[in-house]
Coordinates of C-alpha atoms in Angstrom, one line a residue:
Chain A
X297 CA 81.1 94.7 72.7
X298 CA 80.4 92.5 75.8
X299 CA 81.6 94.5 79.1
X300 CA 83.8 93.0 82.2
X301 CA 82.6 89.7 83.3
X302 CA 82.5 88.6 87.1
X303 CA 81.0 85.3 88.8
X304 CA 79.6 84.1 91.2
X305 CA 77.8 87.4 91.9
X306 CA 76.8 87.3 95.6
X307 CA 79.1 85.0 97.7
X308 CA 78.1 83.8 101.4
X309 CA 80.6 82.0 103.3
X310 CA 81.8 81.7 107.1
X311 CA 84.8 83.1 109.1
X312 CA 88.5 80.8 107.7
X313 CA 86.7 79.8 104.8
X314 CA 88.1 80.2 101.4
X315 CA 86.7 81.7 98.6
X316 CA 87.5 82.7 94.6
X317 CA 86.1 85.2 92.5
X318 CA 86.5 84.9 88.5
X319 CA 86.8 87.6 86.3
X320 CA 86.9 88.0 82.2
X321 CA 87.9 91.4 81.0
X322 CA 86.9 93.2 77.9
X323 CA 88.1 91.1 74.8
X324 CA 91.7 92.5 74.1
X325 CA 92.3 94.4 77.0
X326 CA 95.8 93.7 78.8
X327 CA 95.5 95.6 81.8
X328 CA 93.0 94.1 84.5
X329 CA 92.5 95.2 88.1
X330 CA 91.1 94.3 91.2
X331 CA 89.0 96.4 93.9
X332 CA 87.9 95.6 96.9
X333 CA 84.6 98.4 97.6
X334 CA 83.5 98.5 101.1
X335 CA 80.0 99.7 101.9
X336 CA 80.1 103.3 101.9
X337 CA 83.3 104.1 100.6
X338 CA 85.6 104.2 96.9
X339 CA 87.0 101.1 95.2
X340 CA 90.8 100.5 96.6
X341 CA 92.8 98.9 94.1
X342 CA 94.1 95.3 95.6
X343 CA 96.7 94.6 92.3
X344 CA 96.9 95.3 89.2
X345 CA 97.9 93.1 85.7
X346 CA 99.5 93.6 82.6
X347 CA 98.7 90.9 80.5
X348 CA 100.4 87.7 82.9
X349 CA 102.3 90.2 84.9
X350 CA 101.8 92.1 88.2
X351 CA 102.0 95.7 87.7
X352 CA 101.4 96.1 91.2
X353 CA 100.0 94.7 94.5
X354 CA 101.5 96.8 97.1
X355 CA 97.6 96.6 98.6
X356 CA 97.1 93.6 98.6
X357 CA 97.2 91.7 101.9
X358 CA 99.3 88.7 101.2
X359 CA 98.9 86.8 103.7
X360 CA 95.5 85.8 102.8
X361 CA 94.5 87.0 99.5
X362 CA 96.1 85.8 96.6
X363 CA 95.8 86.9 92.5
X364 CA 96.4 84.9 89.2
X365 CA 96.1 85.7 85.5
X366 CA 97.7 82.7 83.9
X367 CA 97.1 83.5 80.2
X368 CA 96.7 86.9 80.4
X369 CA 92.8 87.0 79.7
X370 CA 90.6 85.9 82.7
X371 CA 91.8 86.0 86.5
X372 CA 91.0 85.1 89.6
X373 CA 91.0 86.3 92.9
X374 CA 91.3 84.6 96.2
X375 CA 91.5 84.8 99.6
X376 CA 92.4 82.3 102.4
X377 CA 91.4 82.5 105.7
X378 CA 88.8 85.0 105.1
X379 CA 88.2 87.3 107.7
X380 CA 84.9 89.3 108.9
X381 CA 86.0 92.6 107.8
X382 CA 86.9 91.1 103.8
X383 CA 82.7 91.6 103.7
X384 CA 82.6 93.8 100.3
X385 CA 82.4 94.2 96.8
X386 CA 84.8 93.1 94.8
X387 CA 85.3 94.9 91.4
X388 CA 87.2 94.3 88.4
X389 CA 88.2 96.5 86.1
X390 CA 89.6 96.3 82.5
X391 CA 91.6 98.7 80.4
X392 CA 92.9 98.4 76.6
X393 CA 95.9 101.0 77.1
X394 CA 98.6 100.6 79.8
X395 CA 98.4 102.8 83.1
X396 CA 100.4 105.0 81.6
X397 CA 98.5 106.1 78.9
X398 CA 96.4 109.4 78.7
X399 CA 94.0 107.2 76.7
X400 CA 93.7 104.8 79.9
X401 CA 89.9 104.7 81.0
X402 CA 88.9 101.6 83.6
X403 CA 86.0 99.8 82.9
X404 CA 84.0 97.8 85.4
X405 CA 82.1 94.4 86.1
X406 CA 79.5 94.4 87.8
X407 CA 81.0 93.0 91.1
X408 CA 81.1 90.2 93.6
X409 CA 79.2 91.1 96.9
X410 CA 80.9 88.9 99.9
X411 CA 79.6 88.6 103.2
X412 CA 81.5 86.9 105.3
X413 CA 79.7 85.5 108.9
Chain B
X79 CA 100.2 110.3 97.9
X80 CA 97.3 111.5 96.2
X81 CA 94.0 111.9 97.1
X82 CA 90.5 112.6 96.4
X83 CA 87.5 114.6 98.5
X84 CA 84.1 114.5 98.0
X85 CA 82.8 116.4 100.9
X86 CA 79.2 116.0 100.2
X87 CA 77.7 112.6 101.3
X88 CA 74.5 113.5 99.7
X89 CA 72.8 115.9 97.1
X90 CA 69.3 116.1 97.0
X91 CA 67.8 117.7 94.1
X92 CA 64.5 118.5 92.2
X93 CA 64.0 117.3 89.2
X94 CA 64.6 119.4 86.6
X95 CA 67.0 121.4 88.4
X96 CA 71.0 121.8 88.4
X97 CA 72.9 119.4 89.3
X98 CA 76.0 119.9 91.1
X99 CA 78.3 117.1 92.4
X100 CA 82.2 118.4 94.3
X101 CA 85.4 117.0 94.0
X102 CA 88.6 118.0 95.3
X103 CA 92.2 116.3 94.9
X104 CA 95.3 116.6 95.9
X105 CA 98.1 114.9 93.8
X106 CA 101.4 115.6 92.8
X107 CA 102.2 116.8 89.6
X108 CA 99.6 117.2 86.8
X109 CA 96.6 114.5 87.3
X110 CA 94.2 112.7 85.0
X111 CA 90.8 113.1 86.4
X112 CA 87.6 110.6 86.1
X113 CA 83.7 110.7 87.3
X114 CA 82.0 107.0 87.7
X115 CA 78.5 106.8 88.5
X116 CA 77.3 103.6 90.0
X117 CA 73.7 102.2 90.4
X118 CA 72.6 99.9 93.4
X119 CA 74.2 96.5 92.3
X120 CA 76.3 97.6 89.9
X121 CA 79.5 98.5 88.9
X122 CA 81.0 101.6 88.0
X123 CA 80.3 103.3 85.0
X124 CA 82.8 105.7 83.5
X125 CA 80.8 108.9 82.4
X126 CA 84.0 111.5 81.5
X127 CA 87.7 112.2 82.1
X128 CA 89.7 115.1 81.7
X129 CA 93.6 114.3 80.5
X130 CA 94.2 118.2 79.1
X131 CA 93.4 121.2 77.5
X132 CA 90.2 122.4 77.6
X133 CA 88.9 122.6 81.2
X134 CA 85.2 121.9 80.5
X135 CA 84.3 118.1 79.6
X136 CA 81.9 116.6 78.5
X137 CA 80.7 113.0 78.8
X138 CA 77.6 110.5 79.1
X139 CA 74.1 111.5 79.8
X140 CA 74.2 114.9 79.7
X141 CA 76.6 115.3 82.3
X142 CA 80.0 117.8 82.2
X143 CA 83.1 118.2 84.5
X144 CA 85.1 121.8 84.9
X145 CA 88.4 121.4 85.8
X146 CA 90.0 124.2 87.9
X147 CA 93.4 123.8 88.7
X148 CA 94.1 126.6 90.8
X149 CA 91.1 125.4 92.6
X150 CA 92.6 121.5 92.5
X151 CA 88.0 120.9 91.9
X152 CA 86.9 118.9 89.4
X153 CA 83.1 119.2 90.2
X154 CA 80.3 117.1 88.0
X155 CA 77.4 119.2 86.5
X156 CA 74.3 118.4 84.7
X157 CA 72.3 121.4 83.7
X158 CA 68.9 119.3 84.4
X159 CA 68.6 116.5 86.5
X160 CA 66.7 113.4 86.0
X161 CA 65.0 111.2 88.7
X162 CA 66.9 108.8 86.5
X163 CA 70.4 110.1 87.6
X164 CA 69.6 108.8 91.0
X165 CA 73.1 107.3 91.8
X166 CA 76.2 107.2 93.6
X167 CA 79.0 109.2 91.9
X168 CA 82.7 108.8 92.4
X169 CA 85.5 111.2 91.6
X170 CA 89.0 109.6 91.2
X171 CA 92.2 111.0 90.0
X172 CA 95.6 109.5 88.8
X173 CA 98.7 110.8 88.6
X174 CA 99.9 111.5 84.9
X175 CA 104.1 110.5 85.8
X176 CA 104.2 108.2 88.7
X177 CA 105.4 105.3 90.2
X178 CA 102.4 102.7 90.5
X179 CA 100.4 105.4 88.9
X180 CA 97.5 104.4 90.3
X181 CA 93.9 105.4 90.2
X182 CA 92.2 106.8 93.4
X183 CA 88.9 107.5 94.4
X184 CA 86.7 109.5 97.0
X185 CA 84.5 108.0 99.2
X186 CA 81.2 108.6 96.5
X187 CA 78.1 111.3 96.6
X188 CA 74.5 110.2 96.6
X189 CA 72.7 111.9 94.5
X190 CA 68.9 112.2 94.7
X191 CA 66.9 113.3 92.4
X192 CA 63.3 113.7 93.6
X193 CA 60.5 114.3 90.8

């Protein structure tokens, strides 16, 4: 079973730039999530997906970052202006049962590592 | 609103030895309760959860979780550690009733597993 897909991988990009990460979760699963991993501390969930549907993205700061899962398979993630301290990893995170589900267990791409300069 | 300690920023450990990695939460109501590892440029891996019953769990790569609940600990054990389990591990807990229901995570352990 192929695992959570993320491009690009590395991302380099200046100050009030834009920039879009893509992610394609584990065949079947409805619920998808985004991180946002800053060096040297946990994953902090940005919003979360059920199928085309926002679960919830009380973290995620609107006014620059922005989240889309059309078809309810891949997403994407964006954020407009960028700012210095977006620099991070950006995870996603699949799941086949709803969040609230005792069988719920997140699995993770490998990440997108954004600097920004 | 929950939350999630790990109060160690590092373990160093022989190889060979015990291995011993601490979390504490604090949540309301009963939680679910996960250990990732994650290896340099890489996500995280999920290695065991505990949803209920019995308190010792086992998961991926030899590794187990006790769950104390009078303790609120969750701490990650592996009876012999491998220079291989060199890694950053991250406890995270979720909430089993409530609203968002969302999963949080401590700030990671590095382990370090020398040979």
């Amino acid at each position: 079973e192929a695992g959570v897909a993320q491009s690009p991988r590395y991302k380099i990009i200046e100050k009030r730039q834009s920039v879009a990460f893509w992610c394609n979760p584990i065949s079947g699963h409805a619920t998808l999530y985004w991180y946002q991993q800053i060096l040297g501390q946990g994953p902090k969930l940005l919003i979360q997906f059920q199928n085309n549907g926002v679960v919830d993205d009380s973290q995620l700061p609107k006014d620059r970052f922005s989240a889309e899962r059309l078809k309810g398979v891949d997403s994407t993630l964006k954020i407009q202006p960028a700012k210095l301290e977006d620099s991070a990893v950006y995870l996603c995170a699949s799941s086949s049962h709803s969040t609230w589900s005792p069988q719920e267990t997140q699995y993770f791409g490998p990440g997108t590592r954004l600097l920004v300069l | 609103a929950q939350s999630v300690a790990q109060p160690e920023d590092q373990v160093n450990v022989a190889e060979g030895n015990p291995l011993t990695v601490k979390c504490t939460y604090s949540v309301s109501g009963n939680p679910y309760l996960f250990w990732y590892v994650q290896y340099p440029n890489r996500g995280l891996q999920f290695l065991l959860k505990y949803i209920t019953g019995d308190n010792l769990v086992k998961g991926s790569y030899g590794f187990e979780a006790e769950f104390n609940k009078s303790q609120t600990s969750f701490h990650l054990k592996k009876p012999s550690a491998l220079v291989s389990d060199s890694a950053l591990y991250f406890c995270a807990v979720r909430p089993i009733k409530a609203a968002g229901n969302k999963l949080t995570f401590g700030g990671g352990t590095r382990v370090l597993v020398k040979p």
